[in-house]
């Protein structure tokens, strides 16, 4: 049971994204491809670097002082709605006794009120986790987002009210590092997950 709980927590908190130089686009009815592409703003264009196929090597530390759980995975994503969103699917295999594989599906986008917004669904843990950057400085090489679940923080809420912070760092065209930090009772943060993504194509 304890192992399953840690896997469920990992599934909820692993929000690894991925990118490559040549995005694939999902066709959308209405308007020409040219007019739809022109509608994408600069913040939307930054999403292109999260599109592609990547391999994942990561670590998850379920509780303070616990031994990290190491895992590998595969991440694949594509552009949607003329570059306004990135749709991501991923498969993880956890290296731990009695811990099976799990899947996750995420959508990353940008909106004027909440900045970059990531919503993640997984086969374990809470059904939905949402993270938003708010007005915090972010991109194009470092994206910082704060949990809005389970507290359902309103748009523009102070970062101090968030229990989880996610940092997505673009480390060149072929490598990304995605980390999640959990706020402790004393106000400090601890590293919970760290994913290193390497581009496959």
JSON list of C-alpha atoms in Angstrom, two decimals:
[
{"chain": "A", "resi": 1, "resn": "UNK", "atom": "CA", "xyz": [0.00, 0.00, 0.00]},
{"chain": "A", "resi": 2, "resn": "UNK", "atom": "CA", "xyz": [2.78, 2.42, 0.87]},
{"chain": "A", "resi": 3, "resn": "UNK", "atom": "CA", "xyz": [4.47, 1.76, -2.48]},
{"chain": "A", "resi": 4, "resn": "UNK", "atom": "CA", "xyz": [1.21, 2.33, -4.35]},
{"chain": "A", "resi": 5, "resn": "UNK", "atom": "CA", "xyz": [0.72, 5.63, -2.53]},
{"chain": "A", "resi": 6, "resn": "UNK", "atom": "CA", "xyz": [4.14, 6.85, -3.55]},
{"chain": "A", "resi": 7, "resn": "UNK", "atom": "CA", "xyz": [3.49, 5.87, -7.16]},
{"chain": "A", "resi": 8, "resn": "UNK", "atom": "CA", "xyz": [0.16, 7.69, -7.07]},
{"chain": "A", "resi": 9, "resn": "UNK", "atom": "CA", "xyz": [1.82, 10.79, -5.69]},
{"chain": "A", "resi": 10, "resn": "UNK", "atom": "CA", "xyz": [4.52, 10.58, -8.33]},
{"chain": "A", "resi": 11, "resn": "UNK", "atom": "CA", "xyz": [1.91, 10.29, -11.07]},
{"chain": "A", "resi": 12, "resn": "UNK", "atom": "CA", "xyz": [0.23, 13.44, -9.81]},
{"chain": "A", "resi": 13, "resn": "UNK", "atom": "CA", "xyz": [3.38, 15.50, -9.41]},
{"chain": "A", "resi": 14, "resn": "UNK", "atom": "CA", "xyz": [5.45, 14.40, -12.43]},
{"chain": "A", "resi": 15, "resn": "UNK", "atom": "CA", "xyz": [4.63, 17.06, -15.00]},
{"chain": "A", "resi": 16, "resn": "UNK", "atom": "CA", "xyz": [7.55, 16.54, -17.34]},
{"chain": "A", "resi": 17, "resn": "UNK", "atom": "CA", "xyz": [7.20, 18.24, -20.69]},
{"chain": "A", "resi": 18, "resn": "UNK", "atom": "CA", "xyz": [9.31, 17.89, -23.82]},
{"chain": "A", "resi": 19, "resn": "UNK", "atom": "CA", "xyz": [10.40, 19.76, -26.94]},
{"chain": "A", "resi": 20, "resn": "UNK", "atom": "CA", "xyz": [12.12, 19.67, -30.30]},
{"chain": "A", "resi": 21, "resn": "UNK", "atom": "CA", "xyz": [12.71, 22.09, -33.12]},
{"chain": "A", "resi": 22, "resn": "UNK", "atom": "CA", "xyz": [10.03, 20.86, -35.56]},
{"chain": "A", "resi": 23, "resn": "UNK", "atom": "CA", "xyz": [6.54, 20.70, -34.03]},
{"chain": "A", "resi": 24, "resn": "UNK", "atom": "CA", "xyz": [3.65, 18.69, -35.44]},
{"chain": "A", "resi": 25, "resn": "UNK", "atom": "CA", "xyz": [0.30, 20.48, -35.62]},
{"chain": "A", "resi": 26, "resn": "UNK", "atom": "CA", "xyz": [-3.20, 19.10, -35.15]},
{"chain": "A", "resi": 27, "resn": "UNK", "atom": "CA", "xyz": [-5.56, 20.39, -37.85]},
{"chain": "A", "resi": 28, "resn": "UNK", "atom": "CA", "xyz": [-8.41, 22.55, -36.54]},
{"chain": "A", "resi": 29, "resn": "UNK", "atom": "CA", "xyz": [-11.62, 23.38, -38.45]},
{"chain": "A", "resi": 30, "resn": "UNK", "atom": "CA", "xyz": [-12.27, 27.03, -39.27]},
{"chain": "A", "resi": 31, "resn": "UNK", "atom": "CA", "xyz": [-9.88, 29.44, -40.93]},
{"chain": "A", "resi": 32, "resn": "UNK", "atom": "CA", "xyz": [-6.80, 28.71, -42.98]},
{"chain": "A", "resi": 33, "resn": "UNK", "atom": "CA", "xyz": [-3.61, 27.32, -41.50]},
{"chain": "A", "resi": 34, "resn": "UNK", "atom": "CA", "xyz": [-1.92, 30.62, -42.28]},
{"chain": "A", "resi": 35, "resn": "UNK", "atom": "CA", "xyz": [-4.54, 32.72, -40.46]},
{"chain": "A", "resi": 36, "resn": "UNK", "atom": "CA", "xyz": [-4.54, 30.38, -37.46]},
{"chain": "A", "resi": 37, "resn": "UNK", "atom": "CA", "xyz": [-0.76, 30.43, -37.18]},
{"chain": "A", "resi": 38, "resn": "UNK", "atom": "CA", "xyz": [-0.75, 34.23, -37.37]},
{"chain": "A", "resi": 39, "resn": "UNK", "atom": "CA", "xyz": [-3.07, 34.36, -34.35]},
{"chain": "A", "resi": 40, "resn": "UNK", "atom": "CA", "xyz": [-0.49, 32.74, -32.06]},
{"chain": "A", "resi": 41, "resn": "UNK", "atom": "CA", "xyz": [1.18, 35.29, -29.77]},
{"chain": "A", "resi": 42, "resn": "UNK", "atom": "CA", "xyz": [4.80, 35.34, -28.65]},
{"chain": "A", "resi": 43, "resn": "UNK", "atom": "CA", "xyz": [3.99, 33.48, -25.39]},
{"chain": "A", "resi": 44, "resn": "UNK", "atom": "CA", "xyz": [2.27, 30.80, -27.47]},
{"chain": "A", "resi": 45, "resn": "UNK", "atom": "CA", "xyz": [5.27, 30.47, -29.78]},
{"chain": "A", "resi": 46, "resn": "UNK", "atom": "CA", "xyz": [7.43, 29.58, -26.76]},
{"chain": "A", "resi": 47, "resn": "UNK", "atom": "CA", "xyz": [5.39, 26.37, -26.46]},
{"chain": "A", "resi": 48, "resn": "UNK", "atom": "CA", "xyz": [6.98, 24.99, -29.64]},
{"chain": "A", "resi": 49, "resn": "UNK", "atom": "CA", "xyz": [10.10, 23.91, -27.74]},
{"chain": "A", "resi": 50, "resn": "UNK", "atom": "CA", "xyz": [8.02, 21.46, -25.69]},
{"chain": "A", "resi": 51, "resn": "UNK", "atom": "CA", "xyz": [6.91, 19.54, -28.80]},
{"chain": "A", "resi": 52, "resn": "UNK", "atom": "CA", "xyz": [8.53, 16.27, -29.85]},
{"chain": "A", "resi": 53, "resn": "UNK", "atom": "CA", "xyz": [9.62, 12.86, -28.59]},
{"chain": "A", "resi": 54, "resn": "UNK", "atom": "CA", "xyz": [11.91, 12.60, -25.56]},
{"chain": "A", "resi": 55, "resn": "UNK", "atom": "CA", "xyz": [13.27, 9.97, -23.20]},
{"chain": "A", "resi": 56, "resn": "UNK", "atom": "CA", "xyz": [12.98, 10.59, -19.46]},
{"chain": "A", "resi": 57, "resn": "UNK", "atom": "CA", "xyz": [15.25, 9.69, -16.56]},
{"chain": "A", "resi": 58, "resn": "UNK", "atom": "CA", "xyz": [14.03, 10.89, -13.20]},
{"chain": "A", "resi": 59, "resn": "UNK", "atom": "CA", "xyz": [13.97, 10.63, -9.42]},
{"chain": "A", "resi": 60, "resn": "UNK", "atom": "CA", "xyz": [11.09, 10.97, -6.99]},
{"chain": "A", "resi": 61, "resn": "UNK", "atom": "CA", "xyz": [11.54, 11.48, -3.23]},
{"chain": "A", "resi": 62, "resn": "UNK", "atom": "CA", "xyz": [8.17, 10.74, -1.59]},
{"chain": "A", "resi": 63, "resn": "UNK", "atom": "CA", "xyz": [8.99, 12.06, 1.90]},
{"chain": "A", "resi": 64, "resn": "UNK", "atom": "CA", "xyz": [11.82, 14.08, 3.49]},
{"chain": "A", "resi": 65, "resn": "UNK", "atom": "CA", "xyz": [14.85, 11.86, 4.02]},
{"chain": "A", "resi": 66, "resn": "UNK", "atom": "CA", "xyz": [13.46, 8.94, 1.99]},
{"chain": "A", "resi": 67, "resn": "UNK", "atom": "CA", "xyz": [15.50, 7.13, -0.64]},
{"chain": "A", "resi": 68, "resn": "UNK", "atom": "CA", "xyz": [14.72, 8.46, -4.14]},
{"chain": "A", "resi": 69, "resn": "UNK", "atom": "CA", "xyz": [12.66, 6.26, -6.43]},
{"chain": "A", "resi": 70, "resn": "UNK", "atom": "CA", "xyz": [14.29, 6.16, -9.87]},
{"chain": "A", "resi": 71, "resn": "UNK", "atom": "CA", "xyz": [12.29, 5.77, -13.04]},
{"chain": "A", "resi": 72, "resn": "UNK", "atom": "CA", "xyz": [12.50, 6.06, -16.80]},
{"chain": "A", "resi": 73, "resn": "UNK", "atom": "CA", "xyz": [9.91, 6.95, -19.37]},
{"chain": "A", "resi": 74, "resn": "UNK", "atom": "CA", "xyz": [9.01, 8.18, -22.82]},
{"chain": "A", "resi": 75, "resn": "UNK", "atom": "CA", "xyz": [7.37, 11.48, -23.60]},
{"chain": "A", "resi": 76, "resn": "UNK", "atom": "CA", "xyz": [5.61, 12.48, -26.81]},
{"chain": "A", "resi": 77, "resn": "UNK", "atom": "CA", "xyz": [3.75, 15.70, -27.53]},
{"chain": "A", "resi": 78, "resn": "UNK", "atom": "CA", "xyz": [2.36, 17.75, -30.38]},
{"chain": "A", "resi": 79, "resn": "UNK", "atom": "CA", "xyz": [1.05, 21.24, -31.06]},
{"chain": "A", "resi": 80, "resn": "UNK", "atom": "CA", "xyz": [-2.71, 21.85, -31.09]},
{"chain": "A", "resi": 81, "resn": "UNK", "atom": "CA", "xyz": [-5.02, 24.68, -32.14]},
{"chain": "A", "resi": 82, "resn": "UNK", "atom": "CA", "xyz": [-2.47, 26.45, -34.32]},
{"chain": "A", "resi": 83, "resn": "UNK", "atom": "CA", "xyz": [0.20, 26.50, -31.62]},
{"chain": "A", "resi": 84, "resn": "UNK", "atom": "CA", "xyz": [-2.00, 27.73, -28.78]},
{"chain": "A", "resi": 85, "resn": "UNK", "atom": "CA", "xyz": [-1.59, 24.48, -26.81]},
{"chain": "A", "resi": 86, "resn": "UNK", "atom": "CA", "xyz": [0.74, 21.52, -26.47]},
{"chain": "A", "resi": 87, "resn": "UNK", "atom": "CA", "xyz": [-0.89, 18.12, -25.93]},
{"chain": "A", "resi": 88, "resn": "UNK", "atom": "CA", "xyz": [1.37, 15.64, -24.14]},
{"chain": "A", "resi": 89, "resn": "UNK", "atom": "CA", "xyz": [1.19, 11.91, -23.43]},
{"chain": "A", "resi": 90, "resn": "UNK", "atom": "CA", "xyz": [3.78, 9.93, -21.49]},
{"chain": "A", "resi": 91, "resn": "UNK", "atom": "CA", "xyz": [4.48, 6.47, -20.16]},
{"chain": "A", "resi": 92, "resn": "UNK", "atom": "CA", "xyz": [6.50, 5.90, -16.98]},
{"chain": "A", "resi": 93, "resn": "UNK", "atom": "CA", "xyz": [8.07, 2.78, -15.56]},
{"chain": "A", "resi": 94, "resn": "UNK", "atom": "CA", "xyz": [8.94, 3.03, -11.85]},
{"chain": "A", "resi": 95, "resn": "UNK", "atom": "CA", "xyz": [11.93, 1.07, -10.55]},
{"chain": "A", "resi": 96, "resn": "UNK", "atom": "CA", "xyz": [10.46, -0.06, -7.24]},
{"chain": "A", "resi": 97, "resn": "UNK", "atom": "CA", "xyz": [9.08, -3.26, -5.73]},
{"chain": "A", "resi": 98, "resn": "UNK", "atom": "CA", "xyz": [5.40, -3.88, -6.62]},
{"chain": "A", "resi": 99, "resn": "UNK", "atom": "CA", "xyz": [5.25, -0.59, -8.51]},
{"chain": "A", "resi": 100, "resn": "UNK", "atom": "CA", "xyz": [3.85, -0.91, -12.01]},
{"chain": "A", "resi": 101, "resn": "UNK", "atom": "CA", "xyz": [3.90, 1.41, -14.98]},
{"chain": "A", "resi": 102, "resn": "UNK", "atom": "CA", "xyz": [1.53, 4.34, -15.24]},
{"chain": "A", "resi": 103, "resn": "UNK", "atom": "CA", "xyz": [0.45, 6.83, -17.87]},
{"chain": "A", "resi": 104, "resn": "UNK", "atom": "CA", "xyz": [-0.24, 10.55, -17.88]},
{"chain": "A", "resi": 105, "resn": "UNK", "atom": "CA", "xyz": [-1.82, 13.08, -20.23]},
{"chain": "A", "resi": 106, "resn": "UNK", "atom": "CA", "xyz": [-1.25, 16.84, -20.02]},
{"chain": "A", "resi": 107, "resn": "UNK", "atom": "CA", "xyz": [-2.16, 20.05, -21.79]},
{"chain": "A", "resi": 108, "resn": "UNK", "atom": "CA", "xyz": [0.04, 23.17, -21.65]},
{"chain": "A", "resi": 109, "resn": "UNK", "atom": "CA", "xyz": [-1.15, 26.55, -22.85]},
{"chain": "A", "resi": 110, "resn": "UNK", "atom": "CA", "xyz": [-1.03, 30.26, -22.18]},
{"chain": "A", "resi": 111, "resn": "UNK", "atom": "CA", "xyz": [-3.80, 32.65, -21.20]},
{"chain": "A", "resi": 112, "resn": "UNK", "atom": "CA", "xyz": [-3.70, 36.35, -20.45]},
{"chain": "A", "resi": 113, "resn": "UNK", "atom": "CA", "xyz": [-5.07, 36.15, -16.90]},
{"chain": "A", "resi": 114, "resn": "UNK", "atom": "CA", "xyz": [-3.08, 33.20, -15.52]},
{"chain": "A", "resi": 115, "resn": "UNK", "atom": "CA", "xyz": [-0.01, 33.07, -17.77]},
{"chain": "A", "resi": 116, "resn": "UNK", "atom": "CA", "xyz": [1.22, 29.58, -18.65]},
{"chain": "A", "resi": 117, "resn": "UNK", "atom": "CA", "xyz": [-1.19, 26.91, -17.45]},
{"chain": "A", "resi": 118, "resn": "UNK", "atom": "CA", "xyz": [-0.48, 23.17, -17.22]},
{"chain": "A", "resi": 119, "resn": "UNK", "atom": "CA", "xyz": [-3.23, 20.66, -16.50]},
{"chain": "A", "resi": 120, "resn": "UNK", "atom": "CA", "xyz": [-2.18, 17.05, -15.92]},
{"chain": "A", "resi": 121, "resn": "UNK", "atom": "CA", "xyz": [-4.28, 13.90, -15.74]},
{"chain": "A", "resi": 122, "resn": "UNK", "atom": "CA", "xyz": [-2.85, 10.55, -14.64]},
{"chain": "A", "resi": 123, "resn": "UNK", "atom": "CA", "xyz": [-3.76, 6.93, -13.98]},
{"chain": "A", "resi": 124, "resn": "UNK", "atom": "CA", "xyz": [-2.82, 7.31, -10.30]},
{"chain": "A", "resi": 125, "resn": "UNK", "atom": "CA", "xyz": [-3.20, 9.94, -7.61]},
{"chain": "A", "resi": 126, "resn": "UNK", "atom": "CA", "xyz": [-5.57, 12.92, -7.90]},
{"chain": "A", "resi": 127, "resn": "UNK", "atom": "CA", "xyz": [-7.46, 12.91, -11.18]},
{"chain": "A", "resi": 128, "resn": "UNK", "atom": "CA", "xyz": [-6.35, 16.43, -12.10]},
{"chain": "A", "resi": 129, "resn": "UNK", "atom": "CA", "xyz": [-3.50, 18.74, -11.14]},
{"chain": "A", "resi": 130, "resn": "UNK", "atom": "CA", "xyz": [-3.27, 22.29, -12.47]},
{"chain": "A", "resi": 131, "resn": "UNK", "atom": "CA", "xyz": [-0.25, 24.62, -12.36]},
{"chain": "A", "resi": 132, "resn": "UNK", "atom": "CA", "xyz": [-0.13, 28.26, -13.46]},
{"chain": "A", "resi": 133, "resn": "UNK", "atom": "CA", "xyz": [2.69, 30.79, -13.76]},
{"chain": "A", "resi": 134, "resn": "UNK", "atom": "CA", "xyz": [0.54, 33.81, -12.92]},
{"chain": "A", "resi": 135, "resn": "UNK", "atom": "CA", "xyz": [2.47, 37.05, -13.27]},
{"chain": "A", "resi": 136, "resn": "UNK", "atom": "CA", "xyz": [5.82, 35.53, -12.31]},
{"chain": "A", "resi": 137, "resn": "UNK", "atom": "CA", "xyz": [8.61, 36.13, -14.84]},
{"chain": "A", "resi": 138, "resn": "UNK", "atom": "CA", "xyz": [8.82, 33.06, -17.04]},
{"chain": "A", "resi": 139, "resn": "UNK", "atom": "CA", "xyz": [10.20, 31.81, -20.37]},
{"chain": "A", "resi": 140, "resn": "UNK", "atom": "CA", "xyz": [11.66, 31.50, -22.85]},
{"chain": "A", "resi": 141, "resn": "UNK", "atom": "CA", "xyz": [14.31, 29.28, -21.19]},
{"chain": "A", "resi": 142, "resn": "UNK", "atom": "CA", "xyz": [12.82, 28.86, -17.71]},
{"chain": "A", "resi": 143, "resn": "UNK", "atom": "CA", "xyz": [9.17, 28.37, -16.86]},
{"chain": "A", "resi": 144, "resn": "UNK", "atom": "CA", "xyz": [8.02, 28.61, -13.22]},
{"chain": "A", "resi": 145, "resn": "UNK", "atom": "CA", "xyz": [4.50, 27.46, -12.38]},
{"chain": "A", "resi": 146, "resn": "UNK", "atom": "CA", "xyz": [2.63, 27.13, -9.08]},
{"chain": "A", "resi": 147, "resn": "UNK", "atom": "CA", "xyz": [0.05, 24.56, -8.03]},
{"chain": "A", "resi": 148, "resn": "UNK", "atom": "CA", "xyz": [-3.59, 25.63, -8.11]},
{"chain": "A", "resi": 149, "resn": "UNK", "atom": "CA", "xyz": [-4.74, 22.19, -6.90]},
{"chain": "A", "resi": 150, "resn": "UNK", "atom": "CA", "xyz": [-6.12, 21.18, -4.49]},
{"chain": "A", "resi": 151, "resn": "UNK", "atom": "CA", "xyz": [-6.50, 24.72, -3.18]},
{"chain": "A", "resi": 152, "resn": "UNK", "atom": "CA", "xyz": [-7.93, 26.07, -6.46]},
{"chain": "A", "resi": 153, "resn": "UNK", "atom": "CA", "xyz": [-6.02, 29.31, -6.22]},
{"chain": "A", "resi": 154, "resn": "UNK", "atom": "CA", "xyz": [-7.59, 32.25, -8.08]},
{"chain": "A", "resi": 155, "resn": "UNK", "atom": "CA", "xyz": [-5.83, 33.96, -10.97]},
{"chain": "A", "resi": 156, "resn": "UNK", "atom": "CA", "xyz": [-2.97, 36.15, -9.74]},
{"chain": "A", "resi": 157, "resn": "UNK", "atom": "CA", "xyz": [-2.85, 34.50, -6.31]},
{"chain": "A", "resi": 158, "resn": "UNK", "atom": "CA", "xyz": [0.35, 35.00, -4.34]},
{"chain": "A", "resi": 159, "resn": "UNK", "atom": "CA", "xyz": [3.01, 32.37, -4.90]},
{"chain": "A", "resi": 160, "resn": "UNK", "atom": "CA", "xyz": [3.25, 31.94, -1.12]},
{"chain": "A", "resi": 161, "resn": "UNK", "atom": "CA", "xyz": [-0.21, 30.33, -1.13]},
{"chain": "A", "resi": 162, "resn": "UNK", "atom": "CA", "xyz": [0.94, 27.50, -3.38]},
{"chain": "A", "resi": 163, "resn": "UNK", "atom": "CA", "xyz": [2.06, 24.16, -1.97]},
{"chain": "A", "resi": 164, "resn": "UNK", "atom": "CA", "xyz": [3.96, 22.98, -5.07]},
{"chain": "A", "resi": 165, "resn": "UNK", "atom": "CA", "xyz": [6.28, 24.84, -7.45]},
{"chain": "A", "resi": 166, "resn": "UNK", "atom": "CA", "xyz": [7.34, 23.45, -10.82]},
{"chain": "A", "resi": 167, "resn": "UNK", "atom": "CA", "xyz": [10.41, 24.68, -12.70]},
{"chain": "A", "resi": 168, "resn": "UNK", "atom": "CA", "xyz": [10.91, 23.74, -16.37]},
{"chain": "A", "resi": 169, "resn": "UNK", "atom": "CA", "xyz": [14.37, 24.61, -17.65]},
{"chain": "A", "resi": 170, "resn": "UNK", "atom": "CA", "xyz": [15.29, 24.52, -21.35]},
{"chain": "A", "resi": 171, "resn": "UNK", "atom": "CA", "xyz": [18.93, 23.44, -21.38]},
{"chain": "A", "resi": 172, "resn": "UNK", "atom": "CA", "xyz": [19.65, 23.70, -25.11]},
{"chain": "A", "resi": 173, "resn": "UNK", "atom": "CA", "xyz": [17.78, 22.12, -28.04]},
{"chain": "A", "resi": 174, "resn": "UNK", "atom": "CA", "xyz": [18.34, 18.52, -26.92]},
{"chain": "A", "resi": 175, "resn": "UNK", "atom": "CA", "xyz": [17.95, 18.62, -23.14]},
{"chain": "A", "resi": 176, "resn": "UNK", "atom": "CA", "xyz": [15.45, 19.86, -20.57]},
{"chain": "A", "resi": 177, "resn": "UNK", "atom": "CA", "xyz": [15.31, 19.60, -16.78]},
{"chain": "A", "resi": 178, "resn": "UNK", "atom": "CA", "xyz": [11.93, 19.60, -15.03]},
{"chain": "A", "resi": 179, "resn": "UNK", "atom": "CA", "xyz": [11.72, 19.83, -11.24]},
{"chain": "A", "resi": 180, "resn": "UNK", "atom": "CA", "xyz": [8.96, 20.03, -8.66]},
{"chain": "A", "resi": 181, "resn": "UNK", "atom": "CA", "xyz": [9.35, 21.46, -5.17]},
{"chain": "A", "resi": 182, "resn": "UNK", "atom": "CA", "xyz": [7.00, 21.05, -2.20]},
{"chain": "A", "resi": 183, "resn": "UNK", "atom": "CA", "xyz": [6.57, 23.75, 0.42]},
{"chain": "A", "resi": 184, "resn": "UNK", "atom": "CA", "xyz": [7.22, 22.57, 3.99]},
{"chain": "A", "resi": 185, "resn": "UNK", "atom": "CA", "xyz": [5.53, 23.67, 7.21]},
{"chain": "A", "resi": 186, "resn": "UNK", "atom": "CA", "xyz": [8.53, 25.84, 8.11]},
{"chain": "A", "resi": 187, "resn": "UNK", "atom": "CA", "xyz": [8.29, 27.70, 4.78]},
{"chain": "A", "resi": 188, "resn": "UNK", "atom": "CA", "xyz": [11.26, 25.99, 3.12]},
{"chain": "A", "resi": 189, "resn": "UNK", "atom": "CA", "xyz": [11.04, 23.90, -0.03]},
{"chain": "A", "resi": 190, "resn": "UNK", "atom": "CA", "xyz": [12.23, 20.38, -0.77]},
{"chain": "A", "resi": 191, "resn": "UNK", "atom": "CA", "xyz": [12.92, 18.81, -4.14]},
{"chain": "A", "resi": 192, "resn": "UNK", "atom": "CA", "xyz": [10.31, 16.13, -4.89]},
{"chain": "A", "resi": 193, "resn": "UNK", "atom": "CA", "xyz": [10.86, 15.19, -8.53]},
{"chain": "A", "resi": 194, "resn": "UNK", "atom": "CA", "xyz": [13.64, 15.84, -11.02]},
{"chain": "A", "resi": 195, "resn": "UNK", "atom": "CA", "xyz": [13.27, 14.72, -14.63]},
{"chain": "A", "resi": 196, "resn": "UNK", "atom": "CA", "xyz": [16.04, 14.96, -17.21]},
{"chain": "A", "resi": 197, "resn": "UNK", "atom": "CA", "xyz": [14.67, 14.86, -20.75]},
{"chain": "A", "resi": 198, "resn": "UNK", "atom": "CA", "xyz": [16.82, 13.95, -23.74]},
{"chain": "A", "resi": 199, "resn": "UNK", "atom": "CA", "xyz": [15.50, 14.48, -27.25]},
{"chain": "A", "resi": 200, "resn": "UNK", "atom": "CA", "xyz": [14.89, 11.37, -29.31]},
{"chain": "A", "resi": 201, "resn": "UNK", "atom": "CA", "xyz": [13.56, 13.25, -32.33]}
]
